[in-house]
Coordinates of C-alpha atoms in Angstrom, one line a residue:
Chain A
M918 CA 0.0 0.0 0.0
T919 CA 1.1 3.5 -0.7
S920 CA -0.3 6.4 1.2
N921 CA -1.2 8.1 -1.9
S922 CA -3.3 5.2 -3.4
R923 CA -5.1 4.8 0.0
T924 CA -6.1 8.4 0.0
A925 CA -7.2 8.2 -3.6
A926 CA -9.2 5.1 -2.8
Q927 CA -11.0 6.8 0.1
Q928 CA -11.7 9.8 -2.1
R929 CA -13.1 7.6 -4.8
A930 CA -15.3 5.8 -2.3
D931 CA -16.6 9.1 -1.0
E932 CA -17.4 10.3 -4.5
I933 CA -19.4 7.1 -5.1
R934 CA -21.4 7.7 -2.0
V935 CA -22.2 11.2 -2.9
F936 CA -23.0 10.2 -6.4
E937 CA -25.6 7.6 -5.2
E938 CA -27.2 10.2 -2.9
E939 CA -27.4 12.8 -5.6
L940 CA -28.8 10.3 -8.1
A941 CA -31.5 9.3 -5.7
H942 CA -32.4 13.0 -5.3
L943 CA -32.5 13.6 -9.1
E944 CA -34.7 10.5 -9.6
R945 CA -37.1 11.5 -6.8
E946 CA -37.4 14.9 -8.4
G947 CA -37.9 13.4 -11.8
I948 CA -34.9 15.1 -13.5
V949 CA -33.5 11.8 -14.7
A950 CA -34.9 8.3 -14.9
L951 CA -32.5 5.5 -15.4
T952 CA -33.7 2.2 -16.7
P953 CA -33.4 -0.7 -14.3
A954 CA -30.6 -2.2 -16.5
Q955 CA -28.6 1.1 -16.2
R956 CA -29.2 1.3 -12.5
G957 CA -28.2 -2.3 -12.0
A958 CA -25.1 -1.9 -14.1
I959 CA -24.0 1.2 -12.1
A960 CA -24.7 -0.4 -8.8
A961 CA -22.9 -3.6 -9.7
H962 CA -19.9 -1.6 -10.9
H963 CA -19.8 0.4 -7.7
R964 CA -20.3 -2.6 -5.5
G965 CA -17.4 -4.4 -7.2
L966 CA -15.2 -1.3 -7.1
L967 CA -15.9 -0.6 -3.4
A968 CA -15.3 -4.2 -2.5
R969 CA -11.9 -4.2 -4.3
L970 CA -10.9 -0.8 -2.6
A971 CA -12.0 -2.1 0.8
R972 CA -10.0 -5.2 0.4
D973 CA -6.9 -3.5 -0.9
F974 CA -6.9 -0.3 1.1
D975 CA -9.2 -0.8 4.1
I976 CA -11.3 2.2 3.2
D977 CA -14.5 3.5 4.9
R978 CA -17.3 2.3 2.7
D979 CA -20.1 4.4 4.3
A980 CA -20.7 7.1 6.8
R981 CA -21.0 4.7 9.7
A982 CA -17.6 3.2 8.8
K983 CA -16.2 6.7 8.7
Q984 CA -17.4 7.6 12.2
L985 CA -15.9 4.2 13.5
S986 CA -12.7 5.1 11.7
L987 CA -12.5 8.4 13.6
G988 CA -12.9 6.5 16.9
M989 CA -10.1 4.1 15.7
R990 CA -7.8 7.0 14.9
I991 CA -8.4 8.6 18.4
A992 CA -7.8 5.2 20.0
S993 CA -4.7 4.7 17.9
F994 CA -3.4 8.1 18.8
L995 CA -4.0 7.6 22.6
G996 CA -2.7 4.1 22.4
A997 CA 0.5 5.3 20.7
L998 CA 1.2 7.8 23.4
A999 CA 0.4 5.3 26.1
L1000 CA 2.7 2.6 24.6
A1001 CA 5.5 5.1 24.3
A1002 CA 5.1 6.0 27.9
S1003 CA 5.0 2.4 28.8
V1004 CA 8.3 1.7 27.2
F1005 CA 9.8 4.7 29.0
F1006 CA 8.7 3.4 32.4
L1007 CA 9.7 -0.2 31.5
F1008 CA 13.2 1.1 31.0
R1009 CA 13.1 3.0 34.4
Q1010 CA 11.7 0.0 36.3
F1011 CA 14.4 -2.5 35.4
W1012 CA 17.3 -0.3 34.3
D1013 CA 19.5 -0.6 37.3
R1014 CA 19.7 -4.4 37.1
F1015 CA 21.8 -4.5 34.0
S1016 CA 25.5 -4.0 33.5
T1017 CA 26.7 -1.1 31.3
T1018 CA 27.3 -3.3 28.3
A1019 CA 23.9 -4.9 28.6
Q1020 CA 22.2 -1.5 28.9
V1021 CA 23.9 -0.3 25.7
V1022 CA 22.9 -3.5 23.9
I1023 CA 19.3 -3.3 25.1
L1024 CA 19.0 0.3 24.0
I1025 CA 20.3 -0.3 20.5
V1026 CA 18.4 -3.6 20.0
A1027 CA 15.2 -1.9 21.2
A1028 CA 15.5 0.9 18.8
L1029 CA 16.4 -1.4 15.8
G1030 CA 13.8 -4.0 16.8
T1031 CA 10.9 -1.7 17.1
F1032 CA 11.9 0.1 13.9
G1033 CA 12.0 -3.3 12.0
A1034 CA 8.7 -4.3 13.6
T1035 CA 7.1 -1.1 12.4
L1036 CA 8.0 -1.8 8.8
W1037 CA 6.9 -5.4 9.2
I1038 CA 3.5 -4.3 10.5
Q1039 CA 3.1 -1.7 7.9
A1040 CA 3.7 -4.3 5.1
R1041 CA 0.9 -6.4 6.5
E1042 CA -1.7 -3.8 7.6
S1043 CA -3.7 -1.7 5.2
S1044 CA -5.5 0.5 7.7
G1045 CA -2.4 2.1 9.3
Y1046 CA -3.7 2.2 12.9
F1047 CA -1.3 -0.5 14.2
T1048 CA 1.5 1.0 12.1
K1049 CA 1.0 4.3 14.0
L1050 CA 1.2 2.5 17.3
A1051 CA 4.4 0.7 16.3
A1052 CA 6.0 3.8 14.8
M1053 CA 5.4 5.8 18.0
V1054 CA 7.0 3.1 20.1
A1055 CA 9.9 3.0 17.8
F1056 CA 10.4 6.7 18.0
A1057 CA 10.1 6.6 21.8
C1058 CA 12.7 3.8 21.9
F1059 CA 15.1 5.8 19.7
V1060 CA 14.7 9.0 21.9
I1061 CA 15.2 6.8 25.0
N1062 CA 18.2 5.1 23.4
I1063 CA 20.1 8.4 23.0
S1064 CA 18.9 10.0 26.2
L1065 CA 19.9 7.1 28.4
L1066 CA 23.3 6.7 26.6
G1067 CA 23.8 10.3 27.8
Q1068 CA 22.8 9.4 31.3
I1069 CA 24.8 6.2 31.4
F1070 CA 28.1 7.9 30.2
N1071 CA 27.4 11.4 31.7
I1072 CA 27.5 13.0 28.2
T1073 CA 27.0 16.7 28.2
P1074 CA 23.5 17.5 26.8
S1075 CA 23.6 18.8 23.3
D1076 CA 21.1 20.1 20.8
K1077 CA 22.7 17.8 18.2
A1078 CA 20.6 14.9 19.5
L1079 CA 17.5 16.6 18.0
I1080 CA 18.9 16.0 14.5
P1081 CA 18.8 12.2 14.5
W1082 CA 15.5 12.3 16.4
A1083 CA 13.9 14.6 13.7
A1084 CA 15.4 12.5 10.9
F1085 CA 14.0 9.3 12.5
A1086 CA 10.6 10.8 13.1
L1087 CA 10.4 12.1 9.5
L1088 CA 11.6 8.8 8.0
L1089 CA 8.8 7.0 9.8
A1090 CA 6.3 9.8 9.0
Y1091 CA 7.0 9.7 5.3
T1092 CA 7.4 5.9 5.1
C1093 CA 4.2 5.1 6.9
D1094 CA 2.2 8.3 6.2
L1095 CA 1.8 9.2 9.9
R1096 CA 1.0 12.8 10.9
L1097 CA 1.8 12.2 14.5
L1098 CA 5.3 11.3 13.7
L1099 CA 5.5 14.3 11.3
A1100 CA 4.5 16.5 14.2
A1101 CA 7.2 14.9 16.4
G1102 CA 9.8 15.5 13.8
I1103 CA 8.7 19.1 13.2
L1104 CA 9.0 19.8 16.9
C1105 CA 12.5 18.5 17.0
I1106 CA 13.4 20.6 13.9
I1107 CA 11.9 23.7 15.6
A1108 CA 13.9 23.1 18.8
W1109 CA 17.1 22.5 16.9
I1110 CA 16.9 25.5 14.5
S1111 CA 15.8 27.8 17.4
A1112 CA 18.7 26.4 19.6
R1113 CA 21.2 27.0 16.8
T1114 CA 19.8 30.6 16.3
G1115 CA 20.3 31.2 20.0
T1116 CA 23.9 30.0 20.1
W1117 CA 24.8 32.4 17.2
S1118 CA 24.0 35.2 19.7
G1119 CA 26.4 33.6 22.2
M1120 CA 23.8 32.1 24.6
Y1121 CA 23.9 28.5 25.9
W1122 CA 21.7 26.4 23.6
L1123 CA 19.3 25.3 26.3
H1124 CA 18.3 28.9 26.9
F1125 CA 16.9 29.5 23.4
G1126 CA 13.4 29.9 24.7
E1127 CA 14.4 33.0 26.7
R1128 CA 14.7 35.0 23.5
P1129 CA 11.5 34.3 21.5
E1130 CA 12.9 35.7 18.3
N1131 CA 15.1 32.5 18.1
F1132 CA 11.9 30.8 16.8
F1133 CA 11.4 33.0 13.8
P1134 CA 13.8 31.3 11.4
A1135 CA 12.3 27.9 12.1
A1136 CA 8.8 29.4 11.4
V1137 CA 9.9 30.7 8.0
I1138 CA 11.7 27.5 7.0
L1139 CA 8.7 25.3 8.0
F1140 CA 6.3 27.5 6.1
L1141 CA 8.3 27.1 2.9
V1142 CA 8.9 23.3 3.2
P1143 CA 5.6 22.4 1.5
Q1144 CA 6.2 25.0 -1.2
W1145 CA 9.6 23.5 -2.1
I1146 CA 8.7 19.9 -1.6
P1147 CA 5.3 18.7 -3.0
H1148 CA 3.3 16.9 -0.4
G1149 CA 0.3 15.9 -2.4
R1150 CA 0.9 12.2 -1.9
F1151 CA 0.8 12.5 1.9
T1152 CA -2.5 13.1 3.7
G1153 CA -2.5 16.4 5.5
F1154 CA 1.3 16.9 5.7
G1155 CA 1.3 20.3 4.0
P1156 CA -1.3 21.8 6.5
I1157 CA 0.7 20.4 9.4
Y1158 CA 3.8 22.2 8.3
R1159 CA 1.9 25.4 7.8
V1160 CA 0.1 25.2 11.1
F1161 CA 3.3 24.5 13.1
A1162 CA 5.0 27.3 11.2
L1163 CA 2.3 29.8 12.1
L1164 CA 2.3 28.6 15.8
T1165 CA 6.1 29.0 15.8
L1166 CA 5.7 32.6 14.5
F1167 CA 2.6 33.8 16.3
L1168 CA 3.3 32.4 19.8
P1169 CA 6.7 34.2 20.2
I1170 CA 5.1 37.4 18.8
L1171 CA 2.4 37.1 21.3
V1172 CA 4.9 36.8 24.1
L1173 CA 7.0 39.7 22.7
S1174 CA 4.0 41.9 22.3
N1175 CA 3.4 41.6 26.1
W1176 CA 6.9 41.2 27.5
G1177 CA 9.3 43.3 25.4
R1178 CA 12.0 42.9 27.8
V1179 CA 12.8 39.4 26.5
S1180 CA 13.5 40.7 23.0
Y1181 CA 16.9 40.9 21.3
L1182 CA 15.9 44.4 20.2
D1183 CA 17.8 47.1 22.0
F1184 CA 14.9 49.5 22.5
E1185 CA 12.6 50.6 25.3
E1186 CA 10.3 47.9 26.4
D1187 CA 7.2 49.8 25.3
A1188 CA 8.5 50.4 21.8
I1189 CA 9.4 46.7 21.4
E1190 CA 5.9 45.6 22.6
G1191 CA 4.2 48.2 20.4
F1192 CA 6.3 46.9 17.4
Y1193 CA 5.3 43.3 17.9
Q1194 CA 1.7 44.2 18.5
V1195 CA 1.5 45.8 15.1
L1196 CA 3.5 43.0 13.6
G1197 CA 1.1 40.4 15.1
F1198 CA -1.9 42.2 13.6
L1199 CA -0.3 42.6 10.2
L1200 CA 1.0 39.0 10.0
S1201 CA -2.2 37.4 11.3
A1202 CA -4.2 39.5 8.8
G1203 CA -1.8 38.5 6.1
A1204 CA -2.1 34.8 7.1
I1205 CA -5.9 35.1 6.7
W1206 CA -5.5 36.8 3.3
L1207 CA -2.9 34.2 2.0
G1208 CA -4.9 31.2 3.3
A1209 CA -8.0 32.5 1.6
R1210 CA -6.2 33.1 -1.7
R1211 CA -4.5 29.6 -1.6
H1212 CA -7.5 27.8 -0.1
W1213 CA -5.5 26.8 2.9
S1214 CA -8.2 26.6 5.5
E1215 CA -5.7 25.8 8.3
V1216 CA -3.8 29.0 7.6
V1217 CA -7.1 31.0 7.6
N1218 CA -8.1 29.4 10.9
T1219 CA -4.8 29.9 12.6
G1220 CA -4.5 33.5 11.3
S1221 CA -8.1 34.2 12.6
V1222 CA -7.5 32.8 16.0
F1223 CA -4.3 34.8 16.5
F1224 CA -5.8 38.0 15.1
V1225 CA -8.5 37.7 17.6
I1226 CA -6.1 36.9 20.4
F1227 CA -4.0 39.9 19.5
L1228 CA -7.1 42.1 19.5
Y1229 CA -8.4 40.8 22.8
T1230 CA -5.1 41.2 24.6
K1231 CA -5.0 44.8 23.4
F1232 CA -8.6 45.3 24.7
F1233 CA -7.5 43.7 28.0
D1234 CA -4.6 46.1 28.2
W1235 CA -6.7 49.1 27.4
W1236 CA -10.1 48.5 29.2
W1237 CA -9.9 45.7 31.8
E1238 CA -9.0 48.0 34.6
I1239 CA -11.3 50.9 33.6
M1240 CA -14.4 49.2 32.4
P1241 CA -17.1 47.4 34.3
K1242 CA -16.6 43.7 33.5
Y1243 CA -20.1 43.4 31.8
L1244 CA -19.2 46.2 29.4
F1245 CA -15.7 44.7 28.7
F1246 CA -17.2 41.3 27.7
L1247 CA -20.0 43.0 25.8
V1248 CA -17.3 44.8 23.8
L1249 CA -15.6 41.5 23.1
G1250 CA -18.8 39.9 22.0
L1251 CA -19.7 42.8 19.7
T1252 CA -16.2 42.7 18.2
A1253 CA -16.7 39.1 17.4
V1254 CA -20.0 39.8 15.7
L1255 CA -18.3 42.6 13.7
L1256 CA -15.5 40.3 12.6
L1257 CA -18.2 37.8 11.5
F1258 CA -19.9 40.5 9.4
I1259 CA -16.6 41.6 7.8
M1260 CA -15.6 38.1 6.9
R1261 CA -19.0 37.3 5.5
R1262 CA -18.9 40.4 3.3
L1263 CA -15.4 39.4 2.1
R1264 CA -16.5 35.9 1.3
A1265 CA -19.5 37.1 -0.6
S1266 CA -17.4 39.7 -2.5
G1267 CA -15.1 37.0 -3.8
L1268 CA -12.2 39.2 -3.0
F1269 CA -10.2 36.3 -1.7
G1270 CA -11.0 34.0 -4.6
G1271 CA -7.9 32.4 -6.1
R1272 CA -6.1 29.3 -7.2
A1273 CA -6.1 26.4 -4.8
S1274 CA -2.7 24.7 -4.3
Chain Q
M302 CA 11.9 15.3 -4.6
T303 CA 10.2 11.9 -4.2
F304 CA 9.6 9.8 -1.1
S305 CA 8.7 6.6 -3.0
W306 CA 11.4 4.6 -1.3
S307 CA 11.2 0.8 -1.3
R308 CA 10.8 -0.8 2.0
G309 CA 14.3 -2.1 1.7
R310 CA 15.8 1.4 1.4
T311 CA 13.7 2.6 4.2
L312 CA 14.9 -0.2 6.4
A313 CA 18.6 0.5 5.4
A314 CA 18.2 4.2 6.0
G315 CA 16.6 3.6 9.5
I316 CA 19.3 1.1 10.6
A317 CA 22.0 3.4 9.3
L318 CA 20.5 6.3 11.2
I319 CA 20.3 4.4 14.5
A320 CA 23.7 2.8 14.1
L321 CA 25.4 6.1 13.1
T322 CA 23.9 8.0 16.0
N323 CA 24.9 5.4 18.6
A324 CA 28.3 5.2 17.0
I325 CA 28.9 9.0 17.3
A326 CA 27.6 9.0 20.9
L327 CA 29.7 6.0 22.0
G328 CA 32.7 7.3 19.9
G329 CA 32.5 10.5 22.0
V330 CA 32.5 8.4 25.2
V331 CA 35.6 6.4 24.0
Y332 CA 37.4 9.6 23.2
N333 CA 36.5 11.2 26.5
R334 CA 37.8 8.2 28.5
G335 CA 40.7 7.3 26.3
G336 CA 44.3 7.7 27.5
E337 CA 45.0 9.2 30.9
A338 CA 42.1 11.0 32.6
E339 CA 42.3 14.8 32.5
S340 CA 41.8 14.7 36.3
G341 CA 40.7 12.3 39.0
L342 CA 39.2 13.2 42.5
K343 CA 38.9 11.0 45.4
L344 CA 35.6 12.1 46.9
T345 CA 33.9 11.1 50.1
Q346 CA 30.2 11.0 51.2
R347 CA 30.7 14.7 51.9
E348 CA 31.1 15.5 48.2
V349 CA 28.7 13.0 46.6
L350 CA 25.0 12.8 47.6
A351 CA 22.5 10.3 46.6
P352 CA 19.4 11.9 45.1
H353 CA 16.6 12.8 47.4
G354 CA 14.2 9.9 47.9
Y355 CA 16.6 7.3 46.4
G356 CA 15.4 3.9 47.2
L357 CA 11.8 5.0 47.8
D358 CA 10.9 5.3 44.2
R359 CA 10.9 1.9 42.7
E360 CA 10.6 3.3 39.2
G361 CA 13.4 5.8 39.6
G362 CA 15.7 4.4 37.0
G363 CA 19.5 4.0 37.6
L364 CA 21.4 5.4 40.6
Q365 CA 23.2 8.6 40.2
L366 CA 25.4 10.5 42.6
Y367 CA 25.2 14.3 42.8
L368 CA 28.5 16.2 43.0
S369 CA 28.1 18.6 45.9
W370 CA 30.1 21.8 45.4
H371 CA 30.2 25.1 47.1
V372 CA 31.6 28.6 46.3
L373 CA 33.4 30.9 48.7
G374 CA 31.5 34.1 48.5
P375 CA 32.2 37.5 49.9
E376 CA 31.9 37.3 53.7
R377 CA 28.4 38.6 54.6
D378 CA 26.6 38.4 57.8
D379 CA 23.2 38.2 56.3
A380 CA 24.2 35.2 54.0
F381 CA 26.8 33.4 56.1
Y382 CA 24.7 30.2 56.5
W383 CA 23.2 29.8 53.0
N384 CA 25.4 31.5 50.3
F385 CA 27.1 28.2 49.3
Q386 CA 26.3 28.4 45.6
G387 CA 25.9 32.1 45.2
T388 CA 28.4 34.6 44.0
P389 CA 32.0 33.5 44.2
E390 CA 34.3 36.2 45.4
W391 CA 36.6 35.6 42.3
L392 CA 33.8 36.2 39.8
D393 CA 34.4 40.0 39.4
E394 CA 34.0 42.3 36.4
A395 CA 37.3 41.4 35.0
K396 CA 36.6 37.7 35.1
L397 CA 33.1 38.2 33.7
A398 CA 34.7 40.2 30.8
S399 CA 37.2 37.5 30.1
L400 CA 34.2 35.1 29.9
G401 CA 32.7 37.2 27.1
F402 CA 30.2 39.2 29.1
D403 CA 29.5 42.9 28.5
V404 CA 30.3 44.6 31.8
S405 CA 29.9 48.2 30.7
P406 CA 27.7 50.3 32.9
P407 CA 24.0 49.7 32.2
P408 CA 21.9 52.6 30.8
A409 CA 20.8 55.2 33.3
T410 CA 17.1 54.6 33.0
R411 CA 15.7 52.0 35.3
R412 CA 13.6 50.4 32.7
A413 CA 16.4 50.1 30.2
S414 CA 18.8 48.8 32.7
W415 CA 16.5 46.1 33.9
R416 CA 16.6 44.7 30.4
Y417 CA 20.2 45.4 30.0
D418 CA 21.4 43.4 32.9
R419 CA 19.4 40.3 31.9
Q420 CA 22.3 38.9 30.0
L421 CA 21.9 35.2 29.3
P422 CA 24.3 32.7 30.7
K423 CA 27.4 31.4 28.8
E424 CA 29.3 28.2 28.8
A425 CA 32.6 28.2 30.7
L426 CA 35.0 25.7 32.1
V427 CA 34.9 25.8 35.9
V428 CA 37.7 24.6 38.2
L429 CA 36.6 22.5 41.1
E430 CA 39.1 22.3 44.0
L431 CA 39.0 19.4 46.5
D432 CA 40.0 20.1 50.1
G433 CA 42.3 23.0 49.1
P434 CA 42.8 26.6 50.1
A435 CA 39.1 27.6 49.5
Y436 CA 37.9 24.9 51.9
Q437 CA 40.4 25.9 54.4
K438 CA 39.3 29.5 54.2
A439 CA 35.7 28.5 54.6
L440 CA 36.7 26.4 57.7
A441 CA 38.6 29.4 59.1
R442 CA 35.6 31.6 58.6
A443 CA 33.4 29.2 60.4
R444 CA 35.9 28.9 63.3
D445 CA 36.1 32.7 63.5
R446 CA 32.4 33.0 63.5
A447 CA 31.9 30.3 66.1
A448 CA 34.5 31.9 68.4
K449 CA 32.8 35.3 68.1
E450 CA 29.3 34.0 68.6
I451 CA 30.3 31.8 71.6
A452 CA 32.2 34.7 73.2
K453 CA 29.2 36.9 72.5
G454 CA 26.9 34.2 74.0
E455 CA 29.0 33.8 77.1
A456 CA 29.1 37.6 77.6
T457 CA 25.3 37.9 77.3
G458 CA 24.4 34.6 78.9
K459 CA 22.7 33.3 75.7
A460 CA 24.5 30.1 74.8
G461 CA 21.7 27.4 74.8
P462 CA 20.2 25.6 71.9
G463 CA 18.7 27.8 69.2
T464 CA 21.0 30.7 70.0
P465 CA 23.4 32.2 67.5
A466 CA 26.2 30.6 69.4
A467 CA 24.8 27.2 69.1
Q468 CA 24.0 27.7 65.4
A469 CA 27.6 28.8 64.8
A470 CA 29.0 25.8 66.7
T471 CA 26.8 23.4 64.7
F472 CA 27.8 25.0 61.5
L473 CA 31.5 24.7 62.4
K474 CA 31.1 21.0 63.2
N475 CA 29.4 20.4 59.9
E476 CA 32.0 22.4 58.0
E477 CA 34.7 20.3 59.7
T478 CA 33.1 16.9 59.3
A479 CA 30.1 16.8 56.9
N480 CA 29.9 19.7 54.4
T481 CA 31.5 19.3 51.1
R482 CA 35.2 20.2 50.5
L483 CA 34.7 20.7 46.8
F484 CA 34.8 24.4 45.8
A485 CA 34.4 26.1 42.5
V486 CA 37.5 28.3 42.4
D487 CA 37.9 29.7 38.9
A488 CA 36.4 29.7 35.4
G489 CA 37.7 30.3 31.9
H490 CA 37.5 29.2 28.3
D491 CA 41.0 27.9 27.9
A492 CA 41.4 24.5 29.4
Q493 CA 45.2 24.5 28.9
A494 CA 45.6 27.8 30.7
L495 CA 43.4 26.6 33.6
R496 CA 45.4 23.4 33.9
A497 CA 48.7 25.3 33.8
K498 CA 47.3 27.4 36.7
Y499 CA 46.0 24.5 38.6
P500 CA 48.4 21.6 37.7
D501 CA 47.5 19.1 40.5
R502 CA 45.1 16.8 38.7
T503 CA 44.2 14.9 41.9
R504 CA 43.0 18.1 43.6
Y505 CA 41.6 20.2 40.7
A506 CA 39.1 19.1 38.1
I507 CA 38.0 21.1 35.1
V508 CA 34.3 20.7 34.4
Q509 CA 31.9 22.3 32.0
G510 CA 29.4 24.8 33.5
K511 CA 27.3 27.9 32.9
V512 CA 27.9 31.3 34.3
R513 CA 25.2 34.0 34.5
P514 CA 26.0 37.6 35.2
Y515 CA 23.9 40.2 37.0
H516 CA 24.3 43.8 37.8
Q517 CA 24.3 44.5 41.5
A518 CA 22.4 47.8 42.0
G519 CA 23.6 50.3 44.5
R520 CA 25.6 53.5 45.0
A521 CA 28.5 54.2 42.8
K522 CA 31.0 52.0 44.7
E523 CA 28.6 49.1 45.3
A524 CA 27.1 49.1 41.8
Q525 CA 28.9 46.5 39.8
W526 CA 28.7 43.5 37.6
T527 CA 28.9 40.1 39.4
G528 CA 27.6 36.7 38.7
Y529 CA 27.1 33.2 39.7
I530 CA 27.7 29.6 38.5
E531 CA 24.3 28.6 37.3
V532 CA 25.0 25.0 36.8
I533 CA 27.8 22.5 36.7
E534 CA 27.2 20.1 33.7
N535 CA 27.1 16.5 34.5
A536 CA 27.0 17.1 38.3
R537 CA 24.9 13.9 38.4
V538 CA 27.3 11.0 37.9
N539 CA 25.8 7.6 36.9
V540 CA 26.7 4.6 39.2
P541 CA 27.4 1.5 37.1
L542 CA 26.2 -1.8 38.4
E543 CA 29.7 -2.9 39.5
F544 CA 29.8 0.0 42.0
R545 CA 26.2 0.0 43.0
K546 CA 26.6 -2.3 46.1
A547 CA 29.5 -0.2 47.4
V548 CA 27.6 3.1 46.9
E549 CA 24.4 1.8 48.4
S550 CA 26.2 0.5 51.6
A551 CA 27.8 3.9 52.1
P552 CA 26.5 6.1 54.9
R553 CA 23.9 8.6 53.9
A554 CA 25.8 11.6 52.6
L555 CA 23.7 14.3 53.9
P556 CA 25.2 17.5 55.1
Y557 CA 24.0 17.0 58.7
A558 CA 24.5 13.3 58.9
T559 CA 25.9 12.3 62.3
E560 CA 27.8 9.4 60.8
A561 CA 30.0 11.9 59.0
A562 CA 31.3 13.1 62.3
T563 CA 33.4 10.1 62.6
G564 CA 35.3 10.9 59.4
P565 CA 35.2 9.7 55.8
A566 CA 33.8 6.1 55.7
F567 CA 33.2 6.0 52.0
E568 CA 35.3 7.0 49.0
V569 CA 34.4 7.2 45.3
T570 CA 37.0 8.1 42.7
V571 CA 35.5 10.2 39.9
A572 CA 37.7 10.7 36.7
F573 CA 37.1 13.5 34.2
G574 CA 38.0 12.9 30.6
K575 CA 39.1 14.8 27.6
R576 CA 35.6 16.2 27.2
F577 CA 35.5 17.0 31.0
E578 CA 32.7 14.3 31.4
P579 CA 33.0 12.4 34.6
W580 CA 32.7 8.7 35.3
I581 CA 33.3 6.6 38.4
I582 CA 36.4 4.4 38.4
A583 CA 36.4 3.2 42.0
A584 CA 34.1 3.1 45.0
G585 CA 34.3 1.5 48.4
A586 CA 35.3 2.0 52.0
A587 CA 37.8 4.8 52.5
S588 CA 41.3 4.0 53.6
R589 CA 41.9 5.5 57.0

């Protein structure tokens, strides 16, 4: 199975279901009238096609199956996290009973074994749920592998460990089409780029979070990745890159717009906060515009959320102390209504119409 | 770019990644421990502490010992009993400047200076001295203090439990018998220069650490840059299985442990390698 063909198979199955519903509507309204032979031929064709797709790709054949799939995805996600935690505590429980050599061997064999098991499961499973569980355990084993080597041999902590962790997570993500592992890999990349950015200014790498601007290069790079590398074959990978990029951009701006003293900029605190407040509004509005132009709903949503957060934090600064609380929340509510009107007008005007990509 | 790798190539890439990462990590360990150790300190239960709650948590993982170190700060009445890991008296403006910090006077406005003096910590090599002049000086201070407080107590008739005299006497006893003799005495970036300055490898260990500066506000004379050692890297040293029994049978190495009053009963030799990373090479009952 390739991730692409599974996605395409599910899409085809969805199209068949929509077609059947629409055809039933049209027949009821007397727009078209298929002969029993035509209807039978179409139904037989679809039945055969759905049976083959279900056999080959474990797709959801109807709405009920889709709901069950959602439940399975949630169970798979929680199970993956729980199994990873289980592996971590398994190591802690029995760790001190082994010699150093045995510990090193166990760590390496665990990482290799769980990785091999992931690929083995992936080759035999079409749904991907168990592959996700196995991949998360493999990633946890590799992270524990390097972390515990550091503990056993008292190795000085280094941000360089984030590179193989990111590479391993991305390898699993792209091989098995797993968004959870993609997110793990992206987090490692964000931490590494931000730590490197911090060390260029002379700080110790672990303190990169104390200067939020360190996150900006990672945000830009992540946003551009799906532009440079086509991700059409992978379900939801492009949006994940963009959402993480925007979070990596807007969260530091939010911090800087309220606590200017943590900035690299050598200006008065008020000036820094004002600069980042304006930047936050401009960039979040720009994200809404760009997302609408490119039909990136996740970019529109993230931009909207942060635009509102920036707006509400300013309202809080200006009016929380001086306004009665009922009036303050009334203003917030009315602002939300105003934003709804504006966005509805923009949608109706077609101003944001554009090419999807 | 395409991601349509065969399963075989994916397997090979994953194995190579795991193998290479482990090889680099273990290669670093071999390099660190190769040849003669950069330094080796014979520590007692005064200098190595078991983590709090060790033995109570059955899922606590392996045993690690914590290197207990102090600094000798400027002698201050208000901080005499607690300023053990605060500002060392040797970490002055000149030393901070040599470590790469900007020690020029902060801007005059309070708001700007607040931000200005929030410089972030930098890496530095820190020299740890075992049972050397710094410890002797700390001991002398404790003796002076005890003598003064006891004399004062006798003069005023306040010498019972809980009085300053009793507190000073207890502190002196602990300093003589229980508190660590490991002191951070210098910092720099050049390991060779530090080793030339402190050539005794059985008394001075060079370790990696972080130094953070801060600007001490005050009048013209008092206002100055100073700093503190934020952390000593690898202060937690893993105890391999072969030394576990010896370490676990050692007396509890707490600063106020009464066992320590009888002298060192336990000894652990910690070596520091080319990358200044420590490891235990011997542990057992101390030779008396």
